[in-house]
PDB file of N, CA and C in Angstrom:
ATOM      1  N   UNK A1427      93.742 141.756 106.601  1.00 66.00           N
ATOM      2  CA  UNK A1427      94.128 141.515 105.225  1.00 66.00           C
ATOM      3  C   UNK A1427      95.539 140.911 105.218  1.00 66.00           C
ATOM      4  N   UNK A1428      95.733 139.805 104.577  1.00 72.00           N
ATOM      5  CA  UNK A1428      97.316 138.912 104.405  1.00 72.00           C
ATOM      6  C   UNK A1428      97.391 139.073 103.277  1.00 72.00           C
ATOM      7  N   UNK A1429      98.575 139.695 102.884  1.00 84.00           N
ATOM      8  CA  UNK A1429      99.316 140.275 102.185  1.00 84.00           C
ATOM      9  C   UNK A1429     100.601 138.887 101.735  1.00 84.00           C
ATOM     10  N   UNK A1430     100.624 138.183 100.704  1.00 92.00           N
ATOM     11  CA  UNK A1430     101.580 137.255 100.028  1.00 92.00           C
ATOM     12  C   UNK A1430     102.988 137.784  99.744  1.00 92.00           C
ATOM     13  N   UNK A1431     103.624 137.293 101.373  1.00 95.00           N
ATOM     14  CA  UNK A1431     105.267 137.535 101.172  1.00 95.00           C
ATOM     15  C   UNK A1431     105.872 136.900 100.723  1.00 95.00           C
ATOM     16  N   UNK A1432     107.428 137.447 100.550  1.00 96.00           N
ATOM     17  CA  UNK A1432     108.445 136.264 100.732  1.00 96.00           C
ATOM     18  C   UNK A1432     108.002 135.558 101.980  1.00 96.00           C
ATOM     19  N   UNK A1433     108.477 135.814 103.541  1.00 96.00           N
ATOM     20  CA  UNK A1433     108.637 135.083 104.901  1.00 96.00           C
ATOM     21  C   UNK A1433     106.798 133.908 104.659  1.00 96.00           C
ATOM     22  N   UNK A1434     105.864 135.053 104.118  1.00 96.00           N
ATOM     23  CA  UNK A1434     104.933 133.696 104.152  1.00 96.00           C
ATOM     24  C   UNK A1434     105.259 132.907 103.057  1.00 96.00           C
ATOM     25  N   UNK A1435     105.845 132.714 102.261  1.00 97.00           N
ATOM     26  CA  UNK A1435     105.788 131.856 101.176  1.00 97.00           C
ATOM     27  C   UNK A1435     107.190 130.750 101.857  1.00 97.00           C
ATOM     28  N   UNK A1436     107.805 131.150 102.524  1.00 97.00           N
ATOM     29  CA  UNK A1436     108.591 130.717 103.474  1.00 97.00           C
ATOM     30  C   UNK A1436     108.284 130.056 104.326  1.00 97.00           C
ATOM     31  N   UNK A1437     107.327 130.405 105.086  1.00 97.00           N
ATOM     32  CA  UNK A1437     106.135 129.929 105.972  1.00 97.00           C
ATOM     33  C   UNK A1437     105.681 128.915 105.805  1.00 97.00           C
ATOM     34  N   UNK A1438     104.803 128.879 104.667  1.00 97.00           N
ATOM     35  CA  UNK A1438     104.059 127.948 103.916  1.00 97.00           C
ATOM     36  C   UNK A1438     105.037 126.372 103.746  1.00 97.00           C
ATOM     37  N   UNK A1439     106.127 126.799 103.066  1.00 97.00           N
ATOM     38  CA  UNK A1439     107.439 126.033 102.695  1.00 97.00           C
ATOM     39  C   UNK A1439     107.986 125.320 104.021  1.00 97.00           C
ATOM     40  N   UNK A1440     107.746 125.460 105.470  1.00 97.00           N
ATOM     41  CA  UNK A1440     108.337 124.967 106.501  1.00 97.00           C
ATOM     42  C   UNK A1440     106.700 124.005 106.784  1.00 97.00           C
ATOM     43  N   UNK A1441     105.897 124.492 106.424  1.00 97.00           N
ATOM     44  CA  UNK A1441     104.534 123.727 107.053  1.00 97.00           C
ATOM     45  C   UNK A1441     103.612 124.374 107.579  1.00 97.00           C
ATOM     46  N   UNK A1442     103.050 125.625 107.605  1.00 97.00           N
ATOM     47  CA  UNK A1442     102.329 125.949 107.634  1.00 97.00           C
ATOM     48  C   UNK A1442     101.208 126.380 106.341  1.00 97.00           C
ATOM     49  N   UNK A1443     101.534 125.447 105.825  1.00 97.00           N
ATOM     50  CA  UNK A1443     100.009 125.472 104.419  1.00 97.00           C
ATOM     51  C   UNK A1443      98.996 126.304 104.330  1.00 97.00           C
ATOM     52  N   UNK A1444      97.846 125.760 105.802  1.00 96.00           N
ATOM     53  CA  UNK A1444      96.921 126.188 105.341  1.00 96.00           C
ATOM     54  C   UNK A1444      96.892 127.882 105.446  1.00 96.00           C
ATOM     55  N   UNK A1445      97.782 128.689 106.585  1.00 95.00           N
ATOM     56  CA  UNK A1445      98.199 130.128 106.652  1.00 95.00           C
ATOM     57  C   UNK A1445      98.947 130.666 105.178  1.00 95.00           C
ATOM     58  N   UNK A1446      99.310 130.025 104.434  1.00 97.00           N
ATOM     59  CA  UNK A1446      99.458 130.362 102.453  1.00 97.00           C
ATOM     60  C   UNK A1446      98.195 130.398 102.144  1.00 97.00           C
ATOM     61  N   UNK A1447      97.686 129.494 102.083  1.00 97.00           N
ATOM     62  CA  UNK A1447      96.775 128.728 101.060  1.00 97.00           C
ATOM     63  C   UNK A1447      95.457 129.907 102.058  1.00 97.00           C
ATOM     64  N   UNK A1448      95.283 130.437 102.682  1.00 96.00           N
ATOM     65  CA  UNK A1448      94.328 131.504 103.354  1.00 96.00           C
ATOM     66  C   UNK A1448      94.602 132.726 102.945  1.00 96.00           C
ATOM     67  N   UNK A1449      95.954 132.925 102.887  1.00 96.00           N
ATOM     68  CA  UNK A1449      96.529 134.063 101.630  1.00 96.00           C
ATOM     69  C   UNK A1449      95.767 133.966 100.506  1.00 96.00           C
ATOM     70  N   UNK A1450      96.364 132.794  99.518  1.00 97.00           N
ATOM     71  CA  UNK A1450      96.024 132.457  98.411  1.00 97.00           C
ATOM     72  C   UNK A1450      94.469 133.059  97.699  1.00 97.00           C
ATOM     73  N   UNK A1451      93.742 132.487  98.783  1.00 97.00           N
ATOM     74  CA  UNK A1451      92.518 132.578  98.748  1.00 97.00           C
ATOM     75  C   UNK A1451      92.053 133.687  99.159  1.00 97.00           C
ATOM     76  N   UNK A1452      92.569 134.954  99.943  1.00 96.00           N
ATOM     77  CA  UNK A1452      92.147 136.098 100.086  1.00 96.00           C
ATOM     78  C   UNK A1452      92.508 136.746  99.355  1.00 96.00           C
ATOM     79  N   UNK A1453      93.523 136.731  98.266  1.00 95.00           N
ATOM     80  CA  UNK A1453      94.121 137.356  97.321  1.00 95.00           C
ATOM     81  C   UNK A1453      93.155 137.452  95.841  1.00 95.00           C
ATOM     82  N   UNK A1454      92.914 135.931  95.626  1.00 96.00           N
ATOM     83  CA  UNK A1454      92.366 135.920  94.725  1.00 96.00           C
ATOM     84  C   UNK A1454      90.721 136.595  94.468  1.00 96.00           C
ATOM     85  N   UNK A1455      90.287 136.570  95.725  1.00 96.00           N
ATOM     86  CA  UNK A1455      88.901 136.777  96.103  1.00 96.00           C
ATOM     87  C   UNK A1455      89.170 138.448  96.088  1.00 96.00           C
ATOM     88  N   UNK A1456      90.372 138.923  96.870  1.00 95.00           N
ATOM     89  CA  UNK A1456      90.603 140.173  97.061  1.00 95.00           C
ATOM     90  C   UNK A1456      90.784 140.940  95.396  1.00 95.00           C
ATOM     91  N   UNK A1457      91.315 140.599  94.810  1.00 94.00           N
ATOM     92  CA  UNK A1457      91.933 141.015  93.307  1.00 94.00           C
ATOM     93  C   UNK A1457      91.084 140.398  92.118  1.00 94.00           C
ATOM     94  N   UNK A1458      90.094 139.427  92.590  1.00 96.00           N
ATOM     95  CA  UNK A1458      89.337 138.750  91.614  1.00 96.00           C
ATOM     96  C   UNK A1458      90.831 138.184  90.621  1.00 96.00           C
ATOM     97  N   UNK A1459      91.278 137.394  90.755  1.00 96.00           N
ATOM     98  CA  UNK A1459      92.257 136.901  89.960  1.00 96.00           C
ATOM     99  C   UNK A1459      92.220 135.318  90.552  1.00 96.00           C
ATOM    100  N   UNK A1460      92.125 134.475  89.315  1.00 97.00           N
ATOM    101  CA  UNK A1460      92.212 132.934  89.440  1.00 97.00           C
ATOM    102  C   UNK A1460      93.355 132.360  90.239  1.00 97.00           C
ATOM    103  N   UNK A1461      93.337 131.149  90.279  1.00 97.00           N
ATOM    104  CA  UNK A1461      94.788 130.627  91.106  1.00 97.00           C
ATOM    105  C   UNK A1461      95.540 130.482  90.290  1.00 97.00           C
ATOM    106  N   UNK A1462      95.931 129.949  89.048  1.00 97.00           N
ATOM    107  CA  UNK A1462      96.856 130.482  87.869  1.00 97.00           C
ATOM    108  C   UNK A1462      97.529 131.732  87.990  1.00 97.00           C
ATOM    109  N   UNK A1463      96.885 132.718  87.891  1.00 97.00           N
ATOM    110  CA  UNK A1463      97.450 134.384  88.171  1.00 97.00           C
ATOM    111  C   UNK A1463      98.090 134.457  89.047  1.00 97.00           C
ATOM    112  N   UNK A1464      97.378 134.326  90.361  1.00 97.00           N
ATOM    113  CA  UNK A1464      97.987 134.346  91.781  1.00 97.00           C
ATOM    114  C   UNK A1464      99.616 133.972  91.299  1.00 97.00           C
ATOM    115  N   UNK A1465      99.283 132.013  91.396  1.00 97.00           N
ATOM    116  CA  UNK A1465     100.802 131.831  91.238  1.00 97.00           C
ATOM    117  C   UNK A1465     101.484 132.261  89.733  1.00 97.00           C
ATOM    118  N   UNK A1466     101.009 132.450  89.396  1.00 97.00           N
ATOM    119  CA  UNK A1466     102.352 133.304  88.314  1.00 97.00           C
ATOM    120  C   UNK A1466     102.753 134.676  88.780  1.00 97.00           C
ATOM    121  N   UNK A1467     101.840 135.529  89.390  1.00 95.00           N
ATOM    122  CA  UNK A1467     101.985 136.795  89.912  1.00 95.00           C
ATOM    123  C   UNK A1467     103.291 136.769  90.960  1.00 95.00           C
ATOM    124  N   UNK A1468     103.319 135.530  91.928  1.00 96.00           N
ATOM    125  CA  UNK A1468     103.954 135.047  93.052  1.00 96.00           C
ATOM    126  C   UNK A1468     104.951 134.528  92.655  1.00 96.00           C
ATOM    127  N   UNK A1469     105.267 133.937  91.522  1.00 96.00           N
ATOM    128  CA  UNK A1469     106.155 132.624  91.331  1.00 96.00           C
ATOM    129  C   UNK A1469     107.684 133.950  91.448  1.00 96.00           C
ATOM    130  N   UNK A1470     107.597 135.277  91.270  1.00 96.00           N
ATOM    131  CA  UNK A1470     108.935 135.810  91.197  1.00 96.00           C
ATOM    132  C   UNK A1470     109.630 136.145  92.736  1.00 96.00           C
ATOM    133  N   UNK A1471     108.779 135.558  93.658  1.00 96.00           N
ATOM    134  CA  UNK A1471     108.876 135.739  95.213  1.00 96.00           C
ATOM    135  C   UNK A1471     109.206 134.218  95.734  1.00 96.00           C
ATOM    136  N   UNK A1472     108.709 133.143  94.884  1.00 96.00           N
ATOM    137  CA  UNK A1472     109.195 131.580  95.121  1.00 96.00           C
ATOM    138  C   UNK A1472     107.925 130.897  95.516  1.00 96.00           C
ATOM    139  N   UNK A1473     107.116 131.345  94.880  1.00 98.00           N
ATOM    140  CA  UNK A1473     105.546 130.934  95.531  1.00 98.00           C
ATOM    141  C   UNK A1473     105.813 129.674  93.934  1.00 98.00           C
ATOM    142  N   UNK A1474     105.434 128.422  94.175  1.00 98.00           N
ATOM    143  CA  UNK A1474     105.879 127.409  93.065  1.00 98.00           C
ATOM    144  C   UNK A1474     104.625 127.236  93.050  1.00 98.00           C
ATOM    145  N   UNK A1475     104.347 126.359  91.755  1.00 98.00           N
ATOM    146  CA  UNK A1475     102.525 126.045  91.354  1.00 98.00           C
ATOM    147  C   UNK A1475     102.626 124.954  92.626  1.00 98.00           C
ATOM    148  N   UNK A1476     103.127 123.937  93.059  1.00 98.00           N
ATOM    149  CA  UNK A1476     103.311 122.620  93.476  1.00 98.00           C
ATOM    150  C   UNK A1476     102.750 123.151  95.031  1.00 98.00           C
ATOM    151  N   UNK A1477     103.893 124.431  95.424  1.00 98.00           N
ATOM    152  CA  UNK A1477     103.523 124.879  97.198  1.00 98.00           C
ATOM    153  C   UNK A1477     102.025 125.408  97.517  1.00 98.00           C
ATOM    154  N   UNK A1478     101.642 126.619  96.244  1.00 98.00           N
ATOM    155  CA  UNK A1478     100.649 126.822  96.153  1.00 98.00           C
ATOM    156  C   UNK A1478      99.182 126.118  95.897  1.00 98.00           C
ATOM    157  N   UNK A1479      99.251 124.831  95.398  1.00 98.00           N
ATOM    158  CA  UNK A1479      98.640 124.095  94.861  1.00 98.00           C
ATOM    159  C   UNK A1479      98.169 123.148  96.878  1.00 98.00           C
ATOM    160  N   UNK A1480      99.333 122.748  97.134  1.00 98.00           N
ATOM    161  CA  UNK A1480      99.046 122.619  98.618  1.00 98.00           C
ATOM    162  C   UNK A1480      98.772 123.264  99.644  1.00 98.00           C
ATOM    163  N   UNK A1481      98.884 124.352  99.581  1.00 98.00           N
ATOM    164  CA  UNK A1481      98.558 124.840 100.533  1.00 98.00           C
ATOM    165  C   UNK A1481      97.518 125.195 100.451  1.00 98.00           C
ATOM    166  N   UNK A1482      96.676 125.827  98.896  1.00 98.00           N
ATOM    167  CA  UNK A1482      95.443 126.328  98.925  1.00 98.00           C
ATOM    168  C   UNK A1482      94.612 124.678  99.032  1.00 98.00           C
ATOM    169  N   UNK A1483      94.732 123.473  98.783  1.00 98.00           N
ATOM    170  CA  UNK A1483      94.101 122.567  99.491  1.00 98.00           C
ATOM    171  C   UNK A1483      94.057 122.216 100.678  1.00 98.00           C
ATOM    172  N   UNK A1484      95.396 122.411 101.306  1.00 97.00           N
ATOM    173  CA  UNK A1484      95.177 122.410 102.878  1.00 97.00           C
ATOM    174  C   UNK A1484      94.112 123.287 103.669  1.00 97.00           C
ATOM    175  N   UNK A1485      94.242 124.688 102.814  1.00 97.00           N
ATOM    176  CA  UNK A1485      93.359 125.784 103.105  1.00 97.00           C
ATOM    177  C   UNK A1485      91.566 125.529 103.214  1.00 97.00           C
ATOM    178  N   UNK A1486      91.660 124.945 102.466  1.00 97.00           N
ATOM    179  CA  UNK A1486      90.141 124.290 101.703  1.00 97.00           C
ATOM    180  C   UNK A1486      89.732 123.325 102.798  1.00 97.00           C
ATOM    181  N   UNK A1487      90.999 122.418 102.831  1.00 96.00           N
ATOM    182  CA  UNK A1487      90.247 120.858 104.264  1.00 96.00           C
ATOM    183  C   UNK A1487      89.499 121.726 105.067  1.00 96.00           C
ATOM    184  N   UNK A1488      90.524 122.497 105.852  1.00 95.00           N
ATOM    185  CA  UNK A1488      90.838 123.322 107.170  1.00 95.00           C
ATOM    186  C   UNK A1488      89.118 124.331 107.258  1.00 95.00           C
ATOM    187  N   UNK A1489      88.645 124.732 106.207  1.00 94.00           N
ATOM    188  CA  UNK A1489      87.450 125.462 106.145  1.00 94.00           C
ATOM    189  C   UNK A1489      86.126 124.484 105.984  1.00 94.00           C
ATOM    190  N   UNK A1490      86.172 123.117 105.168  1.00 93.00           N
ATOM    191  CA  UNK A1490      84.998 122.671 105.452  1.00 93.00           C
ATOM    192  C   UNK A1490      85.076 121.695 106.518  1.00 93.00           C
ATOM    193  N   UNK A1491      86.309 121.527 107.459  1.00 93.00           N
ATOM    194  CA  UNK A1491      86.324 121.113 108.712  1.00 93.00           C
ATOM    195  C   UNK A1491      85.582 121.642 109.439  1.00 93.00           C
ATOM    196  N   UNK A1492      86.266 122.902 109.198  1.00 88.00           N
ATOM    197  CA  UNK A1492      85.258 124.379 110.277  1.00 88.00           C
ATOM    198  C   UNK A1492      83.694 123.839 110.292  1.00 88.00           C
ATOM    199  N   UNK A1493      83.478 124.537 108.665  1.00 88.00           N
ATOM    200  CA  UNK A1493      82.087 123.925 108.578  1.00 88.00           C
ATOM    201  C   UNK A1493      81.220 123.053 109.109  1.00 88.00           C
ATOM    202  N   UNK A1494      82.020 121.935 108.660  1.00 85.00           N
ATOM    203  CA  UNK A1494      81.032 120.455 109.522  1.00 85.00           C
ATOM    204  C   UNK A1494      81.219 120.512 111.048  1.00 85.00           C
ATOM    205  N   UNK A1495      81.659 120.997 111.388  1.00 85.00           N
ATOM    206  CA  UNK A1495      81.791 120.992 113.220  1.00 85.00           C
ATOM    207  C   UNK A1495      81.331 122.340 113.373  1.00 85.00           C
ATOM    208  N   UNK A1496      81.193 123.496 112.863  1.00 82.00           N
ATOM    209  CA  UNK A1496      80.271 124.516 113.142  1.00 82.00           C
ATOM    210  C   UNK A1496      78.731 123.950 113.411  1.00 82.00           C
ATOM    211  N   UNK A1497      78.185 122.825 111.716  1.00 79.00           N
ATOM    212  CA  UNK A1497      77.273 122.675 111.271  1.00 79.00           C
ATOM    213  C   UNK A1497      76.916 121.442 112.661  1.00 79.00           C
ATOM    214  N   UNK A1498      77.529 120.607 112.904  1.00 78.00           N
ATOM    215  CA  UNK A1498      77.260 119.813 114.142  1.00 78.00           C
ATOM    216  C   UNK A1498      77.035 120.374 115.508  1.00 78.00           C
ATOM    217  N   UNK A1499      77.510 121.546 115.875  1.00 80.00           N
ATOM    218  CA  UNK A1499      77.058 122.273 117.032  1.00 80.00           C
ATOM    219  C   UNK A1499      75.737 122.790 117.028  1.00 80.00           C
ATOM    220  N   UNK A1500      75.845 122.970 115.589  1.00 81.00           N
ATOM    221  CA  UNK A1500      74.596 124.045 115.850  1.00 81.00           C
ATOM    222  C   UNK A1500      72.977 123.158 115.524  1.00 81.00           C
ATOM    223  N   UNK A1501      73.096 121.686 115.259  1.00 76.00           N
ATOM    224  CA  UNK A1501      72.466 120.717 115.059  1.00 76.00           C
ATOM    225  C   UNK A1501      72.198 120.084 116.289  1.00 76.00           C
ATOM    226  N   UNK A1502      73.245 120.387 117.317  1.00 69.00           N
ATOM    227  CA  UNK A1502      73.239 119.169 118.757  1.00 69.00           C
ATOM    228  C   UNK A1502      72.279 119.970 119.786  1.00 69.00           C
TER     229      UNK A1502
END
């Protein structure tokens, strides 16, 4: 379970995106709360709509990457 820090929102902010944006998305799924909430919930820790907004898309590439190269192995 990833827990939305300061150091990760920090994290996120140096370049590691999609490790936020995997937060992001376990949070919301975890708490049933939209991405709106999230970042307003966050924004008093420095989580900005703009960082959050990237990173939970980076998050997103990074999983249906997975996908299609899961989905190609298991096709070959």
């Amino acid at each position: 379970m990833t827990k939305l820090t300061k150091e990760l929102i920090e994290r996120g902010r140096a370049g590691e995106l999609s490790l936020l944006g995997s937060a992001i998305n376990e949070m919301m799924n975890r708490e049933k709360l939209t991405f709106q909430q999230v970042v307003f919930e966050y924004n008093r820790i420095g989580l900005s709509y703009a960082l959050a907004k990237s990173a939970y898309t980076e998050f997103r590439i990074d999983e249906d990457l997975l996908q299609f190269q899961e989905s190609r192995r298991a096709h070959s």
